[in-house]
Coordinates of C-alpha atoms and ligand atoms in Angstrom, one line a residue:
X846 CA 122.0 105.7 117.8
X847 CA 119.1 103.5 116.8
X848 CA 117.0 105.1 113.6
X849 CA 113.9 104.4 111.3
X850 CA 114.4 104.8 108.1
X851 CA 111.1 105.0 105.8
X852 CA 111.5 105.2 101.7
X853 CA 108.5 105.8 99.8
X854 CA 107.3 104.9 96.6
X855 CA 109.4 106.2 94.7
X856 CA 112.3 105.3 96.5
X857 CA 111.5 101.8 96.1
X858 CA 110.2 102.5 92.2
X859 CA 112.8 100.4 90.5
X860 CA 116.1 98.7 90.4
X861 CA 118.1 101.7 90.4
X862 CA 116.0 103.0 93.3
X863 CA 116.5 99.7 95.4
X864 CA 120.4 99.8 94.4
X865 CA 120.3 103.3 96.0
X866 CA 118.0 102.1 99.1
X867 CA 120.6 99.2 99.9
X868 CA 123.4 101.9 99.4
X869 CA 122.0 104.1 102.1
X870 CA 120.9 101.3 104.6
X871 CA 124.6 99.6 104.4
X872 CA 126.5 103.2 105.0
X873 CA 123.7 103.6 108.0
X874 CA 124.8 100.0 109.3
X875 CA 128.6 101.0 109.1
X876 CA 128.3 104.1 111.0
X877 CA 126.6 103.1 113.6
X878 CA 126.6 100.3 116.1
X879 CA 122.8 99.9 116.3
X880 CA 120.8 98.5 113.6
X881 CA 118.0 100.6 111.5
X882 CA 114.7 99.3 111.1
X883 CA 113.6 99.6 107.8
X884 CA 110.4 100.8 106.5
X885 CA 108.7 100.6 103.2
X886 CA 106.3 101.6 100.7
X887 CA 104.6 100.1 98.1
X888 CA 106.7 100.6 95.1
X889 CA 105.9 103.7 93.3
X890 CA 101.8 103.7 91.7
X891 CA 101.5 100.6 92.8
X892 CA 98.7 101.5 95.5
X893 CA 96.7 103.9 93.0
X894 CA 96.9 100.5 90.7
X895 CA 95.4 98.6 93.4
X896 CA 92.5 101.1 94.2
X897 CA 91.6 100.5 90.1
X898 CA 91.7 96.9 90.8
X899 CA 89.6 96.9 93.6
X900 CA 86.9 99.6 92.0
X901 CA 87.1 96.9 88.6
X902 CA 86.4 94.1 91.0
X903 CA 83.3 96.0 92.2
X904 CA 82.1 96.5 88.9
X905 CA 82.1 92.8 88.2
X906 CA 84.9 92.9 85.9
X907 CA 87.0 89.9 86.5
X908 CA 89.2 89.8 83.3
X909 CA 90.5 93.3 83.1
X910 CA 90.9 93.1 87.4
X911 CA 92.7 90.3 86.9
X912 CA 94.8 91.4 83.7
X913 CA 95.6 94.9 85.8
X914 CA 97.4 92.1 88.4
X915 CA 99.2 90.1 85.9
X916 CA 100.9 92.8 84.6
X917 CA 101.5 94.5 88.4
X918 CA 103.4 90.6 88.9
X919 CA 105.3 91.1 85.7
X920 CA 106.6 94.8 87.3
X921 CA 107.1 93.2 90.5
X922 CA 108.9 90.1 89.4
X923 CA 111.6 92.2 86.8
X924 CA 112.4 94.4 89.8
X925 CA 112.8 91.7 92.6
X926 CA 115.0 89.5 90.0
X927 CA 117.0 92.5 88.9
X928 CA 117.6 93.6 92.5
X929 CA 118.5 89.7 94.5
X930 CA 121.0 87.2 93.9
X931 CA 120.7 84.1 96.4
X932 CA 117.7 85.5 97.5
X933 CA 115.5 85.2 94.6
X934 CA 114.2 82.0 94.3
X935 CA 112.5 82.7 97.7
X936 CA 111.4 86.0 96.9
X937 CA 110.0 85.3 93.7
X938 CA 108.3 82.8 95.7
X939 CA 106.8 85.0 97.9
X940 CA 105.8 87.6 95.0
X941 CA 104.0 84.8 93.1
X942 CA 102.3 83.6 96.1
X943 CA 101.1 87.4 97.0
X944 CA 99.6 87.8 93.7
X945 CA 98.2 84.3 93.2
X946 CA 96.1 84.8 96.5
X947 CA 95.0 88.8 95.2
X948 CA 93.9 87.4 91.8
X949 CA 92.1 84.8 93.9
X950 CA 90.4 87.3 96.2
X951 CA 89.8 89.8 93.5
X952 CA 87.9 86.9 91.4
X953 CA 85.5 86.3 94.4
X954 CA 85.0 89.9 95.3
X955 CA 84.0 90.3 91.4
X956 CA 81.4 87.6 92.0
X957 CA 80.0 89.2 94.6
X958 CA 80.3 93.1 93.2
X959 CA 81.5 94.3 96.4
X960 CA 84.0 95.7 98.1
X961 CA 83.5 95.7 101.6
X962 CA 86.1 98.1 103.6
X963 CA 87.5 95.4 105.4
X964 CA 88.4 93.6 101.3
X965 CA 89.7 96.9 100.0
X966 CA 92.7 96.8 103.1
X967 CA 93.0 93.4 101.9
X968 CA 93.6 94.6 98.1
X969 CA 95.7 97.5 99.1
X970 CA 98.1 96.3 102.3
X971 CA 99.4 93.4 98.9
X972 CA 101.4 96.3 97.4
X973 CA 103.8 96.6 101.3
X974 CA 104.0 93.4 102.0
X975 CA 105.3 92.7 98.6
X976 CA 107.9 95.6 98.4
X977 CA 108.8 94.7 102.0
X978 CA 109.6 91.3 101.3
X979 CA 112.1 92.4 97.8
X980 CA 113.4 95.3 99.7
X981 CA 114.6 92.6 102.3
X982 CA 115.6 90.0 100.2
X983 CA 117.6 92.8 98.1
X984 CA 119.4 93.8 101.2
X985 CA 120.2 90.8 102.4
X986 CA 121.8 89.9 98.9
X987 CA 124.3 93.3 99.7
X988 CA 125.6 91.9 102.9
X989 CA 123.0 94.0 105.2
X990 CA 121.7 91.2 107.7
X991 CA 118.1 92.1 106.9
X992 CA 115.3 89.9 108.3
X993 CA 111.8 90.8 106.8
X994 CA 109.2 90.8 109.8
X995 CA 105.1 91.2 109.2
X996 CA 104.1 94.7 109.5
X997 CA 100.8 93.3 110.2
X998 CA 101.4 91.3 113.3
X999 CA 103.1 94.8 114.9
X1000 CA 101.2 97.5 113.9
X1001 CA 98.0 96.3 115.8
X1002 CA 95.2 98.9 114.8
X1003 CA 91.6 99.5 116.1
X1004 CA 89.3 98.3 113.2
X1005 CA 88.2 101.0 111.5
X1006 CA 89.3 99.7 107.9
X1007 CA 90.9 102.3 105.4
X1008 CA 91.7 104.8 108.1
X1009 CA 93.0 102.5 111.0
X1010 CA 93.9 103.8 113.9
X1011 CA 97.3 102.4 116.0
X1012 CA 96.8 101.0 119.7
X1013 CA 99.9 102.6 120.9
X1014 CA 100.3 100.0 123.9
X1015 CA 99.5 97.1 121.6
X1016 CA 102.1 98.0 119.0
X1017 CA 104.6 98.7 122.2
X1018 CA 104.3 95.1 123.1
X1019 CA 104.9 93.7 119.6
X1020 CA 107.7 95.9 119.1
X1021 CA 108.8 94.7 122.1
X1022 CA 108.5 91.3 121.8
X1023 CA 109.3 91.3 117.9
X1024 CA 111.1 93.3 116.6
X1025 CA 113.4 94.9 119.5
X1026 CA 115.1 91.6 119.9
X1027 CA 116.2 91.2 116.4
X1028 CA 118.0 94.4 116.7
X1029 CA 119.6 93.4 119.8
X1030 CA 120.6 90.6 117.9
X1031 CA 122.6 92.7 115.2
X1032 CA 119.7 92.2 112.7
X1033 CA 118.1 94.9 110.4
X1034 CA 114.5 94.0 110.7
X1035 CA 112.4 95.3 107.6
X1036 CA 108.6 96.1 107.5
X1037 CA 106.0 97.4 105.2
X1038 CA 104.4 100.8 106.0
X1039 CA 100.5 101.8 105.5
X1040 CA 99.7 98.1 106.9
X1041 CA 98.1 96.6 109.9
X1042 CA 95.7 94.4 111.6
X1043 CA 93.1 94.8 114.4
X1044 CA 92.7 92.4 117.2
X1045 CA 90.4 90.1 115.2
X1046 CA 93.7 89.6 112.9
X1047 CA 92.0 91.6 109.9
X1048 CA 94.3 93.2 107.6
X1049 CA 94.0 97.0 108.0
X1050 CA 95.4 100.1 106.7
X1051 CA 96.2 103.7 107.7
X1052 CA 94.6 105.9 105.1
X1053 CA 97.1 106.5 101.9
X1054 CA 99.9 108.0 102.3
X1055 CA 100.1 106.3 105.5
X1056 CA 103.8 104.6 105.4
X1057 CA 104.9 108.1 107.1
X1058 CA 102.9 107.3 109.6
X1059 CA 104.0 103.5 110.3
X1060 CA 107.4 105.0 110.5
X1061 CA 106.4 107.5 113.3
X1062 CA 104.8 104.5 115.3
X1063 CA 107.1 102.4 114.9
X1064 CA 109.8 104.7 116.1
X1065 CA 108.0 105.9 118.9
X1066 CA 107.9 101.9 120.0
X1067 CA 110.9 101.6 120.0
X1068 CA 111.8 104.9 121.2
X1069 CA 114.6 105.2 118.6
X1070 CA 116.6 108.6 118.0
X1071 CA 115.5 110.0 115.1
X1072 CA 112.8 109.0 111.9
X1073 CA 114.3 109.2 108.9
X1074 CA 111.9 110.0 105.6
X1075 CA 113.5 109.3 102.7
X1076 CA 112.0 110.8 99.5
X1077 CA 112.8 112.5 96.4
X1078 CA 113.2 116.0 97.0
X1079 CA 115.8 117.3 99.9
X1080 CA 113.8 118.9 102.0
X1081 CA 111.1 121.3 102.7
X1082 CA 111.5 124.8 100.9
X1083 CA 111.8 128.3 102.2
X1084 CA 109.4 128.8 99.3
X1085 CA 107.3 127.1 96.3
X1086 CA 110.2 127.0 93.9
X1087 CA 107.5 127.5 91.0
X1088 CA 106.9 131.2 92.7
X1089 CA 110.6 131.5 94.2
X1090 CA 112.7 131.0 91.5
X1091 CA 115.6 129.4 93.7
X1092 CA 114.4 128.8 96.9
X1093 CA 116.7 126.7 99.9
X1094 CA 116.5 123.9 101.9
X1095 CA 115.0 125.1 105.4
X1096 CA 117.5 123.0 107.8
X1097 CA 115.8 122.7 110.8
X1098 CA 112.0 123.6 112.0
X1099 CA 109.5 123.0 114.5
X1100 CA 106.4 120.7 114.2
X1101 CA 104.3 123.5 114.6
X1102 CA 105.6 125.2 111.9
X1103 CA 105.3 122.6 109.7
X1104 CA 102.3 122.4 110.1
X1105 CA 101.0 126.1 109.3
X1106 CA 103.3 125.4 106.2
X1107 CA 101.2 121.9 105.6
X1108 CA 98.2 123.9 105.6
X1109 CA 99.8 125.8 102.5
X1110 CA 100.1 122.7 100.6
X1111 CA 103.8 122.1 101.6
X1112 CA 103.5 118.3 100.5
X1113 CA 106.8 116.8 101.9
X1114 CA 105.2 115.2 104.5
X1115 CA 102.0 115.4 106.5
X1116 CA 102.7 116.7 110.1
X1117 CA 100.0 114.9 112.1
X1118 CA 101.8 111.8 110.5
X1119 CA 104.6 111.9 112.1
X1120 CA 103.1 112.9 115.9
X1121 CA 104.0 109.9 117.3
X1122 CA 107.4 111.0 117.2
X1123 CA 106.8 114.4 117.8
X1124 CA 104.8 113.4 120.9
X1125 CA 107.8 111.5 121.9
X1126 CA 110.3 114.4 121.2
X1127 CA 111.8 112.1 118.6
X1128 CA 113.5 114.5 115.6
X1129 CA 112.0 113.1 112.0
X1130 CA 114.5 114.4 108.7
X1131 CA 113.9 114.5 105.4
X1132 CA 115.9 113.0 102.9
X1133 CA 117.0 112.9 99.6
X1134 CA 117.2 108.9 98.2
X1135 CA 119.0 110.4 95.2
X1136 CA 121.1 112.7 97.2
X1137 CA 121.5 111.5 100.3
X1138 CA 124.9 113.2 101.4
X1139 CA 122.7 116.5 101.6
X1140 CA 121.2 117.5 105.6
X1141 CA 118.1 117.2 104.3
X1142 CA 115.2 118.7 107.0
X1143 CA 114.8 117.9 110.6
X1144 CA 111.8 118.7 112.2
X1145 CA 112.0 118.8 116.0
X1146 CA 109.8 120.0 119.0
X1147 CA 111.5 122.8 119.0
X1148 CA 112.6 124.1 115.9
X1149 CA 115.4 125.8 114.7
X1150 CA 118.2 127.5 117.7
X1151 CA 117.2 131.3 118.0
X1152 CA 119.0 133.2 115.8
X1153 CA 117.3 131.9 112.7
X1154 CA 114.9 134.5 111.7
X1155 CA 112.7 133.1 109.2
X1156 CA 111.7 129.6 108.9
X1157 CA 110.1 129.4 105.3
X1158 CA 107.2 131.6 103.2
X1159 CA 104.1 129.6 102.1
X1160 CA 101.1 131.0 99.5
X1161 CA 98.1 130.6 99.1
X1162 CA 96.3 131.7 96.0
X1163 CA 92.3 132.1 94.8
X1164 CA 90.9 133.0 98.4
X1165 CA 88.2 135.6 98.5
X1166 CA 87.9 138.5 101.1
X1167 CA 84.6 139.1 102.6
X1168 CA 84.1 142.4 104.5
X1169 CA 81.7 142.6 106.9
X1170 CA 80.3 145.6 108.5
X1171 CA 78.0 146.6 111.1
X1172 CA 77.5 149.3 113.0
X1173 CA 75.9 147.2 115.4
X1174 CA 78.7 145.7 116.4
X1175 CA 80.2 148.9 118.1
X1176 CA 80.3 147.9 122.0
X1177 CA 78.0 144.9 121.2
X1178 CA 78.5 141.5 122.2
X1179 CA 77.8 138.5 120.7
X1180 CA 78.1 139.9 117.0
X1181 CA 81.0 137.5 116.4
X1182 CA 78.8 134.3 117.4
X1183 CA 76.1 135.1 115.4
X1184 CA 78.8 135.9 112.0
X1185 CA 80.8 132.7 112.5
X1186 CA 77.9 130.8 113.1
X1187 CA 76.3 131.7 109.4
X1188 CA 79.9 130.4 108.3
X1189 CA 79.2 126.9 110.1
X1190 CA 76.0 126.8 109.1
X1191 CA 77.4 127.2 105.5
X1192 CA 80.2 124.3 106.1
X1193 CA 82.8 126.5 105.5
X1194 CA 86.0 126.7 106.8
X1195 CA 87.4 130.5 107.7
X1196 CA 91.1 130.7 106.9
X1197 CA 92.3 134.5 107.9
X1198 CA 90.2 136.6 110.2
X1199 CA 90.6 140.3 111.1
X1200 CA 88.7 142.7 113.0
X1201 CA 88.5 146.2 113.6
X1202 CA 85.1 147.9 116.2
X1203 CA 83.0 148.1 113.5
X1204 CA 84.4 145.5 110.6
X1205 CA 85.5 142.0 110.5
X1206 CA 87.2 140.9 107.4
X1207 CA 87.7 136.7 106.8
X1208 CA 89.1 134.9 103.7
X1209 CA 87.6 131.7 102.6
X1210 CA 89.2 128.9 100.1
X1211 CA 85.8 127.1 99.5
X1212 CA 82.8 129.5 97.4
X1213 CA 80.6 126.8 96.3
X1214 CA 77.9 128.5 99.4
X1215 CA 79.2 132.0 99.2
X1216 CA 76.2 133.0 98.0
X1217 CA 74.7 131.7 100.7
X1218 CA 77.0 133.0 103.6
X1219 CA 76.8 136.6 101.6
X1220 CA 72.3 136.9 102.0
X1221 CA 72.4 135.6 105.6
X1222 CA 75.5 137.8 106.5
X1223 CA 73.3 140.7 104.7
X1224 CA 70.7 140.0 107.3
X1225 CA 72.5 142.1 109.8
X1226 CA 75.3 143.3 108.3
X1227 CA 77.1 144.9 105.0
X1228 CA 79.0 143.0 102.9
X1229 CA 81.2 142.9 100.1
X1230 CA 83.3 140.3 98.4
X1231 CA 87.1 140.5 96.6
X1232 CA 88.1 137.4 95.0
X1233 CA 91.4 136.3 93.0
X1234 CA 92.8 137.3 96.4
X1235 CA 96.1 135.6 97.5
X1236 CA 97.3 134.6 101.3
X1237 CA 101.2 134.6 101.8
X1238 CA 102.3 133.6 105.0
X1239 CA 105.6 133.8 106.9
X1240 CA 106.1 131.2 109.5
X1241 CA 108.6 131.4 111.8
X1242 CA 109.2 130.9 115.5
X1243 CA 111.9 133.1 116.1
X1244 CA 108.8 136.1 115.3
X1245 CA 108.1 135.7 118.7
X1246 CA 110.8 136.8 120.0
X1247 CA 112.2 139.3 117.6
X1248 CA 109.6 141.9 116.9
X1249 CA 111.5 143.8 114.9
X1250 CA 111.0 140.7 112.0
X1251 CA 107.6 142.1 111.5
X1252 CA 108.7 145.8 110.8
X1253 CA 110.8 143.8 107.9
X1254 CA 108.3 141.9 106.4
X1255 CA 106.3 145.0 106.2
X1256 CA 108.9 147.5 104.8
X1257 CA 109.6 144.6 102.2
X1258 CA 105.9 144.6 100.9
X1259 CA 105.9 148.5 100.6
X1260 CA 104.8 149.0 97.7
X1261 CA 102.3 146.2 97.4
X1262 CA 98.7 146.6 98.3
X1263 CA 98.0 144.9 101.5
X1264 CA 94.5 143.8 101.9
X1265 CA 94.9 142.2 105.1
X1266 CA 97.8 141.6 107.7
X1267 CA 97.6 139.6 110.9
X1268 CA 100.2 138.2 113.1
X1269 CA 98.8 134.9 114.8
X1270 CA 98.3 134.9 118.4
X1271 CA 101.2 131.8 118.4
X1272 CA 103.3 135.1 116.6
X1273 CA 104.5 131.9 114.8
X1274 CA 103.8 133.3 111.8
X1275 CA 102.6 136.7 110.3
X1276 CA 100.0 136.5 107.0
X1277 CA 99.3 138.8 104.4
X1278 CA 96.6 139.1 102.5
X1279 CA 96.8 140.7 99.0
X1280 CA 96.1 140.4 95.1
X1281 CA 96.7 137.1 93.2
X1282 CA 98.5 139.4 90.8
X1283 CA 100.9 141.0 93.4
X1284 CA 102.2 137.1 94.4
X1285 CA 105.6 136.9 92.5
X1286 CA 106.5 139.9 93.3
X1287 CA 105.6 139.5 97.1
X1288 CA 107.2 136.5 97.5
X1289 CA 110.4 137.3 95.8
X1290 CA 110.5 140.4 97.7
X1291 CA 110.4 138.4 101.1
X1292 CA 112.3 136.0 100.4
X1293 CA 115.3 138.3 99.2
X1294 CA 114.7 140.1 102.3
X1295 CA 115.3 136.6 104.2
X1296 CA 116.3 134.2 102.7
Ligands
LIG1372 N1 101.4 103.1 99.5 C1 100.5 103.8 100.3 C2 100.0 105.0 99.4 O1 100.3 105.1 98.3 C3 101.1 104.3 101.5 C4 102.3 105.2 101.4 O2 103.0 105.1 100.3 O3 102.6 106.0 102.3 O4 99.1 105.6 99.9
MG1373 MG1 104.2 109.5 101.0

């Protein structure tokens, strides 16, 4: 069984974290007969500290760019020596060389006061290929036969910088011709994530948060068997443990619904990162660095096996209601074009809709134009607004096939006012709409009821 395994910032934040990282990656090599390719982000705040370098070098402001880099070496260089033995001459080389060619490039850019796209991928792809390069040398050092291989002469991108986007067939080859060999070979081969280059060799990057996303590709290259994302927490939750007091690891979901629970500000990881894999039926799990004998997530196609009846509950609070009423719209057509098309005119995005002959009610997240949806909605229509409104939404597939979920859900709300209640036409998930007030309780009242 071949895997990816991706840690993230802050399972690359510091000695201890690296200690761990080897830990995990030399069980993973005992257990099975096929190397893991390792992927990597930049060590934890490192990027954020980069985006303050690059804004400093656009403001002209050489010293304090420059001092914000010295002292991003000095973090770098405590961590690499405390985490290599033969290794670190040649990694400190390496780190030095890295920064020695940033302060460079940041002096020039401060010279000039700008900071072209294409310069800021330059600034920010420093802080993978430096952790890439200790995380390897740190694993080679604990008898893992690590080899550290470019990220950016693999992941070939299109050349959009800051929000680069993979060629798929271009990356197949490299992997191909790269990277697949080396693990052939017995080797662990070990790459930065967020980073690429387009065709013209410029460095490019993903869009932050993006190592996720070099894992998924890089998996779906290779066509390996499963993405692991390890991370600090163990898992998505069947609830917001600041609502739900002790809310559990969900052990298994689909991409689907991980995706209604992104929308909800579930912030393990974001779905359309990891489609790649999904496209290519390859599971992705989440993982604990800290804890890593727990399941952690897995996020398939399909989900969960039937049986499971709820997946996980997600909230959403401060929406406002609008009601909309016409009698016009009895037996009328083309009401619903003219209504949606105020909201588009407006920019804003419609979250819940539902609709009865004469009404349609709609939740919105974004009021900065509500007063302006409200007068051209009262151009044909009455209307009234309820904010400090709340969405809670219960996402499961198995609602599709067990209708009697939905009587549940319902009887466990009782005696809660419902504002609103629609079950999606995916019957993936059903979502309430009530009071921000009525939340806890809500919430704690479902989840008892399923969890
Ligand atoms: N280091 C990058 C960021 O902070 C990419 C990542 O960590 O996923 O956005
Ligand atoms: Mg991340």
């Amino acid at each position: 069984m071949t895997v990816v395994m991706k840690f993230g910032g802050t399972s690359v934040a510091d000695p201890d974290a690296i200690s761990r990282l080897t830990g995990i990656v030399r069980q993973q090599r005992a257990k099975e007969d096929d190397p893991p390719l390792v992927v990597v982000s930049a060590l934890a705040g490192v990027t954020d500290k980069l985006v303050a370098v690059a804004r400093l070098a656009e403001e002209g402001d050489a010293a304090r760019a420059e001092a914000e880099l010295r002292t991003l070496l000095e973090r770098h260089v405590s961590v690499a020596s405390a985490v290599t033995s033969a290794s670190r001459a040649a990694v400190l080389a390496h780190v030095n060389k890295e920064f020695d060619e940033l302060i460079g490039l940041v002096h020039a850019l401060a010279v000039l006061r700008e900071v072209s796209p294409r310069s800021y991928d330059a600034v920010l792809a420093a802080g993978e290929v430096i952790s890439s390069r200790i995380v390897a040398g740190a694993l080679a050092d604990h008898r893992v036969p690590a080899e550290w291989v470019d990220a950016r002469r693999v992941l070939v991108t299109d050349a959009e910088h800051n929000a680069a986007v993979p060629d798929m067939l271009g990356t197949e080859e490299r992997v191909r011709e790269d990277v697949a060999p080396r693990i052939a070979a017995g080797a662990v081969p070990v790459l930065g994530g967020f980073i690429g280059a387009a065709s013209n060799r410029a460095t490019t990057t993903l869009g932050r948060g993006g190592s996720d996303y070099s894992a998924a590709i890089f998996g779906a290259a290779l066509g390996v068997d499963e993405i692991q994302i390890w991370t600090d927490v163990d898992g998505m939750l069947t609830a917001d443990p600041r609502i739900v007091p002790q809310p559990r690891v969900v052990p298994q979901l689909s991409f689907a619904e991980a995706s209604e629970l992104a929308y909800f500000g579930a912030k393990v990881l974001h779905p359309s990162t990891i489609l790649p894999a999904v496209a290519k039926n390859i599971p992705v799990r989440i993982l604990n660095s800290r804890r890593p004998e727990n399941p952690g997530t897995l996020i398939t196609a399909d989900g969960a096996p039937a049986g499971t009846p709820l997946t996980a509950l997600a909230c959403k609070r401060d929406v406002t209601v609008i009601d909309i009423t016409s009698t016009r719209m009895l037996m009328a057509h083309g009401f619903l074009r003219r209504l949606f098309e105020v909201f588009e005119r407006f920019k804003t995005p419609v979250d819940v809709v539902t609709t009865s002959e004469v009404s349609v009610s709609v939740t919105i997240d974004d009021t900065r134009r509500l007063e302006g949806i409200v007068d051209n909605l009262r151009n044909f229509a009455e209307v009234s607004c309820e904010r400090e409104m709340a969405i809670i939404c219960a996402v499961g597939e198995n609602l599709r096939a067990d209708t009697a979920l939905f009587g549940r859900a319902v009887t466990a709300l009782e005696r809660i006012p419902l504002r609103l209640v629609s079950q999606a036409a995916s019957r993936r998930n059903i979502t309430f709409v009530l009071r921000n007030t009525d939340v806890p309780h809500a919430m704690m009242r479902l989840h008892e009821t399923f969890f």
